[in-house]
mmCIF file of C-alpha atoms in Angstrom:
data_model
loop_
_atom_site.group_PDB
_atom_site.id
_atom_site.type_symbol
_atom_site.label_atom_id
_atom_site.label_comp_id
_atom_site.label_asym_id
_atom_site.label_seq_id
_atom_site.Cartn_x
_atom_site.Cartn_y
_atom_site.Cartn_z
ATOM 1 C CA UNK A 691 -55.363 27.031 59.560
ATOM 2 C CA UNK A 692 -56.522 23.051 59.654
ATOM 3 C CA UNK A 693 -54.207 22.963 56.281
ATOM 4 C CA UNK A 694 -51.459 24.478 57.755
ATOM 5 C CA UNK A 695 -51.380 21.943 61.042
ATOM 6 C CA UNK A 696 -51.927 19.520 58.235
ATOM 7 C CA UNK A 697 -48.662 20.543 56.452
ATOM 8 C CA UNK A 698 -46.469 21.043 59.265
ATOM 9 C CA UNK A 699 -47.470 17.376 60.416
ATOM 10 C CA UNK A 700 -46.518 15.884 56.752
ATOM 11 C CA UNK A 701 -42.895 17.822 56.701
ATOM 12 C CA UNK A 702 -42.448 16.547 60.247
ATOM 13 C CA UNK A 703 -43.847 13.061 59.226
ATOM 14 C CA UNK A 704 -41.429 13.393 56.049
ATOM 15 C CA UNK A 705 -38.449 14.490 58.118
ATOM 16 C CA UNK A 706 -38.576 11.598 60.648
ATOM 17 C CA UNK A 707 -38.668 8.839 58.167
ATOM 18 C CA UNK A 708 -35.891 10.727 56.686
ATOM 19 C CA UNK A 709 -34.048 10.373 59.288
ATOM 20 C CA UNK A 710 -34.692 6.892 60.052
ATOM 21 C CA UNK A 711 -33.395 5.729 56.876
ATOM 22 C CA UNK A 712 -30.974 2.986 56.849
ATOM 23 C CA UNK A 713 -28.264 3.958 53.771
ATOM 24 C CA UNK A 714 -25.986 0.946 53.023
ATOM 25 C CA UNK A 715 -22.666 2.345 51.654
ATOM 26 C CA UNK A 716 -20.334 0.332 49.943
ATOM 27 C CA UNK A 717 -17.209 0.762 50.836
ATOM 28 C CA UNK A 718 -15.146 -2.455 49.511
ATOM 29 C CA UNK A 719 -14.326 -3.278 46.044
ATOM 30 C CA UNK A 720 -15.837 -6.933 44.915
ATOM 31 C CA UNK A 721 -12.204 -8.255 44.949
ATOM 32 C CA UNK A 722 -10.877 -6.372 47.903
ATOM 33 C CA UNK A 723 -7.562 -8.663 49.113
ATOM 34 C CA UNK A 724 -7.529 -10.250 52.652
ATOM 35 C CA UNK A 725 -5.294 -8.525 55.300
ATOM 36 C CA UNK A 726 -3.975 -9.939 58.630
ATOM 37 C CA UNK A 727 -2.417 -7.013 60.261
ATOM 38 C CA UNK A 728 0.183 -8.224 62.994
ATOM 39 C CA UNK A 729 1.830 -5.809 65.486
ATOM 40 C CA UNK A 730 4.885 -6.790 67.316
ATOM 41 C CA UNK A 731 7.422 -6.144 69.943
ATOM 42 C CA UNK A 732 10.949 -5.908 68.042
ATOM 43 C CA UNK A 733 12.530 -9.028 68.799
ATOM 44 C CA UNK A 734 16.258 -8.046 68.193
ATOM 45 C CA UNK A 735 18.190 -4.588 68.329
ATOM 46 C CA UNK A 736 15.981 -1.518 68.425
ATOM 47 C CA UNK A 737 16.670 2.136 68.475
ATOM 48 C CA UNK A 738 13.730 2.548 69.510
ATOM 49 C CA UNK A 739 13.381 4.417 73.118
ATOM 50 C CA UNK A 740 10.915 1.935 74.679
ATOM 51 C CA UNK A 741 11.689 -1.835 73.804
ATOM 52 C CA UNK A 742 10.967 -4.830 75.686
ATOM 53 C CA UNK A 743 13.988 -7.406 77.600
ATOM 54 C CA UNK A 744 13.724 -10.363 75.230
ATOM 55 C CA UNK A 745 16.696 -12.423 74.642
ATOM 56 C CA UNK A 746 16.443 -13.649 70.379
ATOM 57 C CA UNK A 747 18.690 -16.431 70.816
ATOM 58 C CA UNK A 748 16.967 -18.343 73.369
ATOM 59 C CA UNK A 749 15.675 -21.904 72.482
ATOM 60 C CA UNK A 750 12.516 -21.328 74.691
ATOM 61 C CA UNK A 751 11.672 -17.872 73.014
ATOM 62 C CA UNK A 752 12.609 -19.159 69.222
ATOM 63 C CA UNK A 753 10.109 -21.881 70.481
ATOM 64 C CA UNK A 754 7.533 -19.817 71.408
ATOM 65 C CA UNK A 755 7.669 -18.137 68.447
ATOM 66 C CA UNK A 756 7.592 -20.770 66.142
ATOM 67 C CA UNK A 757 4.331 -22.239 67.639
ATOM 68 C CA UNK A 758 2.591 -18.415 67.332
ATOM 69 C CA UNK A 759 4.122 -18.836 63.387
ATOM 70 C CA UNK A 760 1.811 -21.735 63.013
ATOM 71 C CA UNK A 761 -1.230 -20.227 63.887
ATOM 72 C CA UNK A 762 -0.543 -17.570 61.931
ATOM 73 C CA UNK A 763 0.343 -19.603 58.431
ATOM 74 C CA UNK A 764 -3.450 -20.679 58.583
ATOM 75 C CA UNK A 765 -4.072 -17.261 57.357
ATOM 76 C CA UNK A 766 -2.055 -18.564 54.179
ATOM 77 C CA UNK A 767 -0.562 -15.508 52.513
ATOM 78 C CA UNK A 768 1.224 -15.261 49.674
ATOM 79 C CA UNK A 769 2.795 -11.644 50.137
ATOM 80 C CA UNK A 770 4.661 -10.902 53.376
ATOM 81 C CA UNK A 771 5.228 -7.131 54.410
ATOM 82 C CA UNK A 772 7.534 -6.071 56.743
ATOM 83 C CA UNK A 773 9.133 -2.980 58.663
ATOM 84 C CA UNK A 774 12.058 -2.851 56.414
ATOM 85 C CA UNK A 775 12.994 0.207 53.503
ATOM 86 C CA UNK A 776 11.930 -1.029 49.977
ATOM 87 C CA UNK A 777 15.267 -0.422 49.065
ATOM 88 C CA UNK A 778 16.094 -3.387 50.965
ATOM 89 C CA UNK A 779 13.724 -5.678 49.276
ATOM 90 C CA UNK A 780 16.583 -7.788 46.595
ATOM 91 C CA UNK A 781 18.573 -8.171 50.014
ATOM 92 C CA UNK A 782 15.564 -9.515 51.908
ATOM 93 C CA UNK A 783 14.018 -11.415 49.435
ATOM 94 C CA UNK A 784 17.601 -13.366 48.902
ATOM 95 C CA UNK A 785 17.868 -14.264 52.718
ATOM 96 C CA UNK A 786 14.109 -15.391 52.687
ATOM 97 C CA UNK A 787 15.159 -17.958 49.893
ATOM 98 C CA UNK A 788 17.927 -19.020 51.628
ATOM 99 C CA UNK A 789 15.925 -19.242 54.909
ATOM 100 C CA UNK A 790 13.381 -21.568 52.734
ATOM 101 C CA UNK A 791 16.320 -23.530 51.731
ATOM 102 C CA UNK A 792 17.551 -24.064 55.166
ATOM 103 C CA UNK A 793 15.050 -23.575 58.053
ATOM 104 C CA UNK A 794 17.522 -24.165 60.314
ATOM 105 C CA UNK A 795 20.163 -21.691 59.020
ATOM 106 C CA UNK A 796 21.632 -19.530 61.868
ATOM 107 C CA UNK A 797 21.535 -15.662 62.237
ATOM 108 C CA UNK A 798 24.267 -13.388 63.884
ATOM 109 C CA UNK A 799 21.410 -10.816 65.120
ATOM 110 C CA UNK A 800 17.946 -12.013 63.960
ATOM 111 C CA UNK A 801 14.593 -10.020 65.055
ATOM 112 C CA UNK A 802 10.953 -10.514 64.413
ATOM 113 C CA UNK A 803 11.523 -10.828 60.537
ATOM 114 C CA UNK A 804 13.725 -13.887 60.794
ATOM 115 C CA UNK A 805 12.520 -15.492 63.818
ATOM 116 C CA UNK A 806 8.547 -15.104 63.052
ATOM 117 C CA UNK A 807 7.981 -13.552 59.233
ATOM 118 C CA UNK A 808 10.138 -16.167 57.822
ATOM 119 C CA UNK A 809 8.944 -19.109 59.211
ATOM 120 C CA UNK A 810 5.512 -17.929 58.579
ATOM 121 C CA UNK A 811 6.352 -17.903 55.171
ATOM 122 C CA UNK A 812 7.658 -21.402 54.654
ATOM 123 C CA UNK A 813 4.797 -22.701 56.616
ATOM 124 C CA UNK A 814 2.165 -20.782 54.166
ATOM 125 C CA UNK A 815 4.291 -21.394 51.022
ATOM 126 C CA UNK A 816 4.374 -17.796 50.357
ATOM 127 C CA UNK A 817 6.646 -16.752 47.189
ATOM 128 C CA UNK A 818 6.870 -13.016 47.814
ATOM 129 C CA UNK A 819 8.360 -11.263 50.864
ATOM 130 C CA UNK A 820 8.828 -6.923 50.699
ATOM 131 C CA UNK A 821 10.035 -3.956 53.043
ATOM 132 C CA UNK A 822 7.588 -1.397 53.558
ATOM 133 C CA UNK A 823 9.140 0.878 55.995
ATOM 134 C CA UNK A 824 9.649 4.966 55.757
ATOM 135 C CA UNK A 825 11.683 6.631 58.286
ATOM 136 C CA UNK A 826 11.081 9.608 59.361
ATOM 137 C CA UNK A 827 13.005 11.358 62.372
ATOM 138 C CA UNK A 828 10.981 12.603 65.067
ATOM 139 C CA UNK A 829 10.812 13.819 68.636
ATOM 140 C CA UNK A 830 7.548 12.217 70.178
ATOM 141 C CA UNK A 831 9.147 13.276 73.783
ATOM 142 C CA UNK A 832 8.843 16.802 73.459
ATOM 143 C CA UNK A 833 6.217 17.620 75.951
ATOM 144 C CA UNK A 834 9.054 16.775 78.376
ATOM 145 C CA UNK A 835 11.403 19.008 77.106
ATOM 146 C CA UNK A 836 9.683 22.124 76.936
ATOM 147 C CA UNK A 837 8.803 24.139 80.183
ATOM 148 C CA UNK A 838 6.380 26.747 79.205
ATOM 149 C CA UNK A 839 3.416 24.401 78.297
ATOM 150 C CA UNK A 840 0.094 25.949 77.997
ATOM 151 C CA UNK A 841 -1.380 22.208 78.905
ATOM 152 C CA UNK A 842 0.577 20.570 81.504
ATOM 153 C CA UNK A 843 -2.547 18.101 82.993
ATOM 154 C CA UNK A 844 -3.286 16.161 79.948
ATOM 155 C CA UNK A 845 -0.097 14.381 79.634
ATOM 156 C CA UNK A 846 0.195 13.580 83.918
ATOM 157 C CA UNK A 847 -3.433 12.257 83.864
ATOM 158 C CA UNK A 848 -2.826 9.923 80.920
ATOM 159 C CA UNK A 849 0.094 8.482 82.376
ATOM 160 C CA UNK A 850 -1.538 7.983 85.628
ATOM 161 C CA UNK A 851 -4.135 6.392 83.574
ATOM 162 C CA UNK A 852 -2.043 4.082 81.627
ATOM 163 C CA UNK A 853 -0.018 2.941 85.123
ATOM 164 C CA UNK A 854 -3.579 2.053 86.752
ATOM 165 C CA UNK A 855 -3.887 0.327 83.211
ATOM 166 C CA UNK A 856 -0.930 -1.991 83.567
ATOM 167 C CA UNK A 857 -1.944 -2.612 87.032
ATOM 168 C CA UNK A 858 -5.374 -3.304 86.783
ATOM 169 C CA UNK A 859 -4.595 -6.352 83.975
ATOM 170 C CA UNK A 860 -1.145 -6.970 85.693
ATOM 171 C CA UNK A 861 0.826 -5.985 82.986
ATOM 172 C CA UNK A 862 4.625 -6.460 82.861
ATOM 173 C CA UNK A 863 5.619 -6.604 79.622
ATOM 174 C CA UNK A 864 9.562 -8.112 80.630
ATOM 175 C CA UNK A 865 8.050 -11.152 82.154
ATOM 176 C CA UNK A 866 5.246 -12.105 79.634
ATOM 177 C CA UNK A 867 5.792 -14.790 76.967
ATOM 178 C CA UNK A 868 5.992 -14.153 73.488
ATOM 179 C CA UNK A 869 2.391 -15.391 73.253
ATOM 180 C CA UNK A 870 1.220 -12.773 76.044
ATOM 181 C CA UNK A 871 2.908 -9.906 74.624
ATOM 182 C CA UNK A 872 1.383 -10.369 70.747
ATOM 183 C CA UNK A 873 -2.129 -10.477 72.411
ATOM 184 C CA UNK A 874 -1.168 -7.461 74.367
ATOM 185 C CA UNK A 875 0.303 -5.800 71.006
ATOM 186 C CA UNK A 876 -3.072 -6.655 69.378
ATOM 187 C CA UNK A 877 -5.413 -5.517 71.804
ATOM 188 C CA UNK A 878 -7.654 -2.811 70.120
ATOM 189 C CA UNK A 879 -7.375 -0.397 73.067
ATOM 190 C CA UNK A 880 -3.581 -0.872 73.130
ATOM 191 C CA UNK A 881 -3.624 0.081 69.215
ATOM 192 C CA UNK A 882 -5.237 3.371 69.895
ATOM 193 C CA UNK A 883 -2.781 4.020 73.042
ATOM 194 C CA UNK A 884 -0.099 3.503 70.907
ATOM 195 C CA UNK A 885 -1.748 6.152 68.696
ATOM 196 C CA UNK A 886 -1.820 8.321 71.632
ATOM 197 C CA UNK A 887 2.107 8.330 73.188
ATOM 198 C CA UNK A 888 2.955 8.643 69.656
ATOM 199 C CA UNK A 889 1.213 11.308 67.834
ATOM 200 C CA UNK A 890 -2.316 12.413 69.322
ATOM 201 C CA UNK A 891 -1.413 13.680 72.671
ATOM 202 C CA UNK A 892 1.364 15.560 71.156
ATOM 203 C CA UNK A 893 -1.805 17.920 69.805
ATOM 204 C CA UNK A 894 -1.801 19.020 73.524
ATOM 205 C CA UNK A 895 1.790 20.604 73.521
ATOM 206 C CA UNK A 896 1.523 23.587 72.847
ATOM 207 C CA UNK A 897 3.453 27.173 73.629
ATOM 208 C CA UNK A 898 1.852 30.727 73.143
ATOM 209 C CA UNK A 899 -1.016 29.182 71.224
ATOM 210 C CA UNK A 900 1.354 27.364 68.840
ATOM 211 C CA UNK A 901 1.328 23.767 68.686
ATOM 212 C CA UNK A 902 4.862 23.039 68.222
ATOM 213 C CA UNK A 903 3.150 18.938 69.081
ATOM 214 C CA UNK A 904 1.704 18.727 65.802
ATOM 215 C CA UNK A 905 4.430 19.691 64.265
ATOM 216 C CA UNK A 906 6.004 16.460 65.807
ATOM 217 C CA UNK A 907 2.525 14.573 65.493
ATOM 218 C CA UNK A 908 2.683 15.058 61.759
ATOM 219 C CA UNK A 909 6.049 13.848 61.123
ATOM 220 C CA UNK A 910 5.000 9.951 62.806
ATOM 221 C CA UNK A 911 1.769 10.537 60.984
ATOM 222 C CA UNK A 912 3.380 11.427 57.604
ATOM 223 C CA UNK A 913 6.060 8.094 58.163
ATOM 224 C CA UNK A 914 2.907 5.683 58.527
ATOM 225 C CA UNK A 915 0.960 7.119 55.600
ATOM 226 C CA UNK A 916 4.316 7.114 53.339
ATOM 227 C CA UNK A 917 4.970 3.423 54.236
ATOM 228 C CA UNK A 918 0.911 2.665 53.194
ATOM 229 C CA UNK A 919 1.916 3.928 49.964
ATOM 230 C CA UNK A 920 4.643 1.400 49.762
ATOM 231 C CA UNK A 921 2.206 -1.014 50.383
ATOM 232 C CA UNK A 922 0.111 0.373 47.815
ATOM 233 C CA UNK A 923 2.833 0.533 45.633
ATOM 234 C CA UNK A 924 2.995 -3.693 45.829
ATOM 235 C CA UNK A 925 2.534 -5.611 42.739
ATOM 236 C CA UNK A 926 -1.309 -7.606 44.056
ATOM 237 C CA UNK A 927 -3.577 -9.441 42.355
ATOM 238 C CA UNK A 928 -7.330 -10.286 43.393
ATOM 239 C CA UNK A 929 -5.992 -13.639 44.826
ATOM 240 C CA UNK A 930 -3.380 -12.701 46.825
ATOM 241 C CA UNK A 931 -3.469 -12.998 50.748
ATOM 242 C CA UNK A 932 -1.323 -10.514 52.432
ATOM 243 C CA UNK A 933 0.252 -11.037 55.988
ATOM 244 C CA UNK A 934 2.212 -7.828 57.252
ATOM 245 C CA UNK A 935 4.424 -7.517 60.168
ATOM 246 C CA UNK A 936 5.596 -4.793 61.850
ATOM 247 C CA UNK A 937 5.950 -2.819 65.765
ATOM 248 C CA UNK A 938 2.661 -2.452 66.896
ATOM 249 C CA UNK A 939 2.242 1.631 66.685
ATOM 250 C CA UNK A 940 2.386 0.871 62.793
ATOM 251 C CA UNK A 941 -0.152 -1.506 62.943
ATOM 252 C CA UNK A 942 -2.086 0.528 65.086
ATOM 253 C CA UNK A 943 -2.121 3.363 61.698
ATOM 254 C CA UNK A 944 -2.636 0.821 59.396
ATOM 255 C CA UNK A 945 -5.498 -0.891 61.357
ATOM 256 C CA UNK A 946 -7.318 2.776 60.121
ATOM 257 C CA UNK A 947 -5.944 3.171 57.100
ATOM 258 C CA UNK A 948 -7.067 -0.662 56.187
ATOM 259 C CA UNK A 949 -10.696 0.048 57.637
ATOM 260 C CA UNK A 950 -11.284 2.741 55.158
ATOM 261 C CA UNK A 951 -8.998 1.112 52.126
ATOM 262 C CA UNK A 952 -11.450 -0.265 49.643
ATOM 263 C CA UNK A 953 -8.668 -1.980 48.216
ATOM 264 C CA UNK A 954 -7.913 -4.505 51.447
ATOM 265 C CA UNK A 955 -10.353 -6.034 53.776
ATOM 266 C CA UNK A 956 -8.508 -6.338 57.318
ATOM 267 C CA UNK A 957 -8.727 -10.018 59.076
ATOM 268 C CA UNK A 958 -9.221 -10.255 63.078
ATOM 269 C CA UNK A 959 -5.731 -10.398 63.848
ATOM 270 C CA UNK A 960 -6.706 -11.910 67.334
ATOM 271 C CA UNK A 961 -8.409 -14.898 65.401
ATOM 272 C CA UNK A 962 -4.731 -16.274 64.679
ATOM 273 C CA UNK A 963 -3.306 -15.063 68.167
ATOM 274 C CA UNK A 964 -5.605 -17.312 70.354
#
């Protein structure tokens, strides 16, 4: 019997400094390149369905702008990524050149790539500039359209959540400056909310035990994924510095997907923001 309390005490001696082991897990390549993920507000036309009052052509905003490009070219890439199709990227990289050749060029209808990748780029000196973007259609609003939900709480009492949100920190997204709204964009919380309204909560829409949600979910999920393959898919060498721009629900994916890459180590994007 004395051996047998004897035993039991050395497995559950054994067991506890099991589990009190502290495993380190690598989980970054030696020559993993540096990432500074930025998510934006579009700055020009959108078809998106939410979008913020911002008027491109304004001195004061192009201003703005311009100062948050500074802090930014401290990062000093030498790739820029941005939400445009691949298929773009002979177009794009032309009108970067000529953007480089004349800073002060004017555009008929410029957005966050002219007014804030671009002059990033000329401030860093970086050669390369490439699209990334995969669309996808679709329909993110579809809790609202169907009536016969079998969860019809979830969605009310995270809107009611967001709304005491917005004004708990006095949020107003129309009236805050371009520096206020990046900061916003960036915020980790406001990443994973953006996560939320656009794919998770659609998991709770659901009819007869079907989730017709994640059908939708999958889709936005699937468009994010396809355009980290196009970044994937970049020509990068260990000594490259990549700076990628794009609306903040795809930086909100690719601050995950970047976390677990071990082929990119992701910068604190609010370090160049402050």
């Amino acid at each position: 019997m004395k051996n047998l309390f004897i035993a039991i005490a050395t497995f559950i001696g054994a067991g506890s400094l099991m589990a009190q082991t502290n495993y380190q897990f690598q989980t970054k390549f030696d020559d993993a390149v540096p990432v500074l993920n930025v998510g934006t507000f579009h700055m020009g036309y959108t078809p998106d369905a939410n979008s913020v009052e911002f008027d491109e052509h304004n001195a004061e905003n192009v201003k703005q702008i311009h100062e948050i490009a500074k802090k930014i070219a401290a990062f000093k890439p030498t790739i820029i990524l941005v939400e445009q199709e691949p298929y773009t990227n002979k177009r794009l990289a032309e009108a970067y050149k000529a953007y480089l050749n004349n800073p002060k060029m004017k555009f008929d209808n410029p957005n966050e790539i002219q007014l804030l990748a671009y002059e990033v780029g000329r401030l860093s000196n970086a050669k390369q500039i490439y699209g990334i973007d995969y669309q996808q259609d679709y329909y993110y609003a579809l809790h609202y359209a169907l009536k016969n939900k079998q969860d019809t709480i979830t969605y009310k009492k995270y809107g009611e959540m967001v709304d005491g949100n917005e004004k708990r920190n006095n949020i107003n997204e129309d009236k805050m400056t371009v520096s206020e709204l990046l900061w916003l964009n960036n915020q980790p919380a406001y990443l994973d909310f953006l996560i939320n309204v656009n794919a998770d909560l659609l998991t709770t829409v659901s009819v007869n035990g079907y989730s017709l949600g994640t059908e939708q979910a999958t889709k936005y999920y699937n468009r994010n994924l396809m355009m980290f393959a196009n970044l994937n898919n970049i020509p990068i060498t260990k000594d490259d510095r990549i700076f990628i721009l794009m609306g903040a629900s795809h930086t909100a994916f690719f601050t995950d997907f970047l976390r677990r890459s071990p082929k990119f180590k992701q910068v604190n994007t609010l370090d160049y923001l402050k």
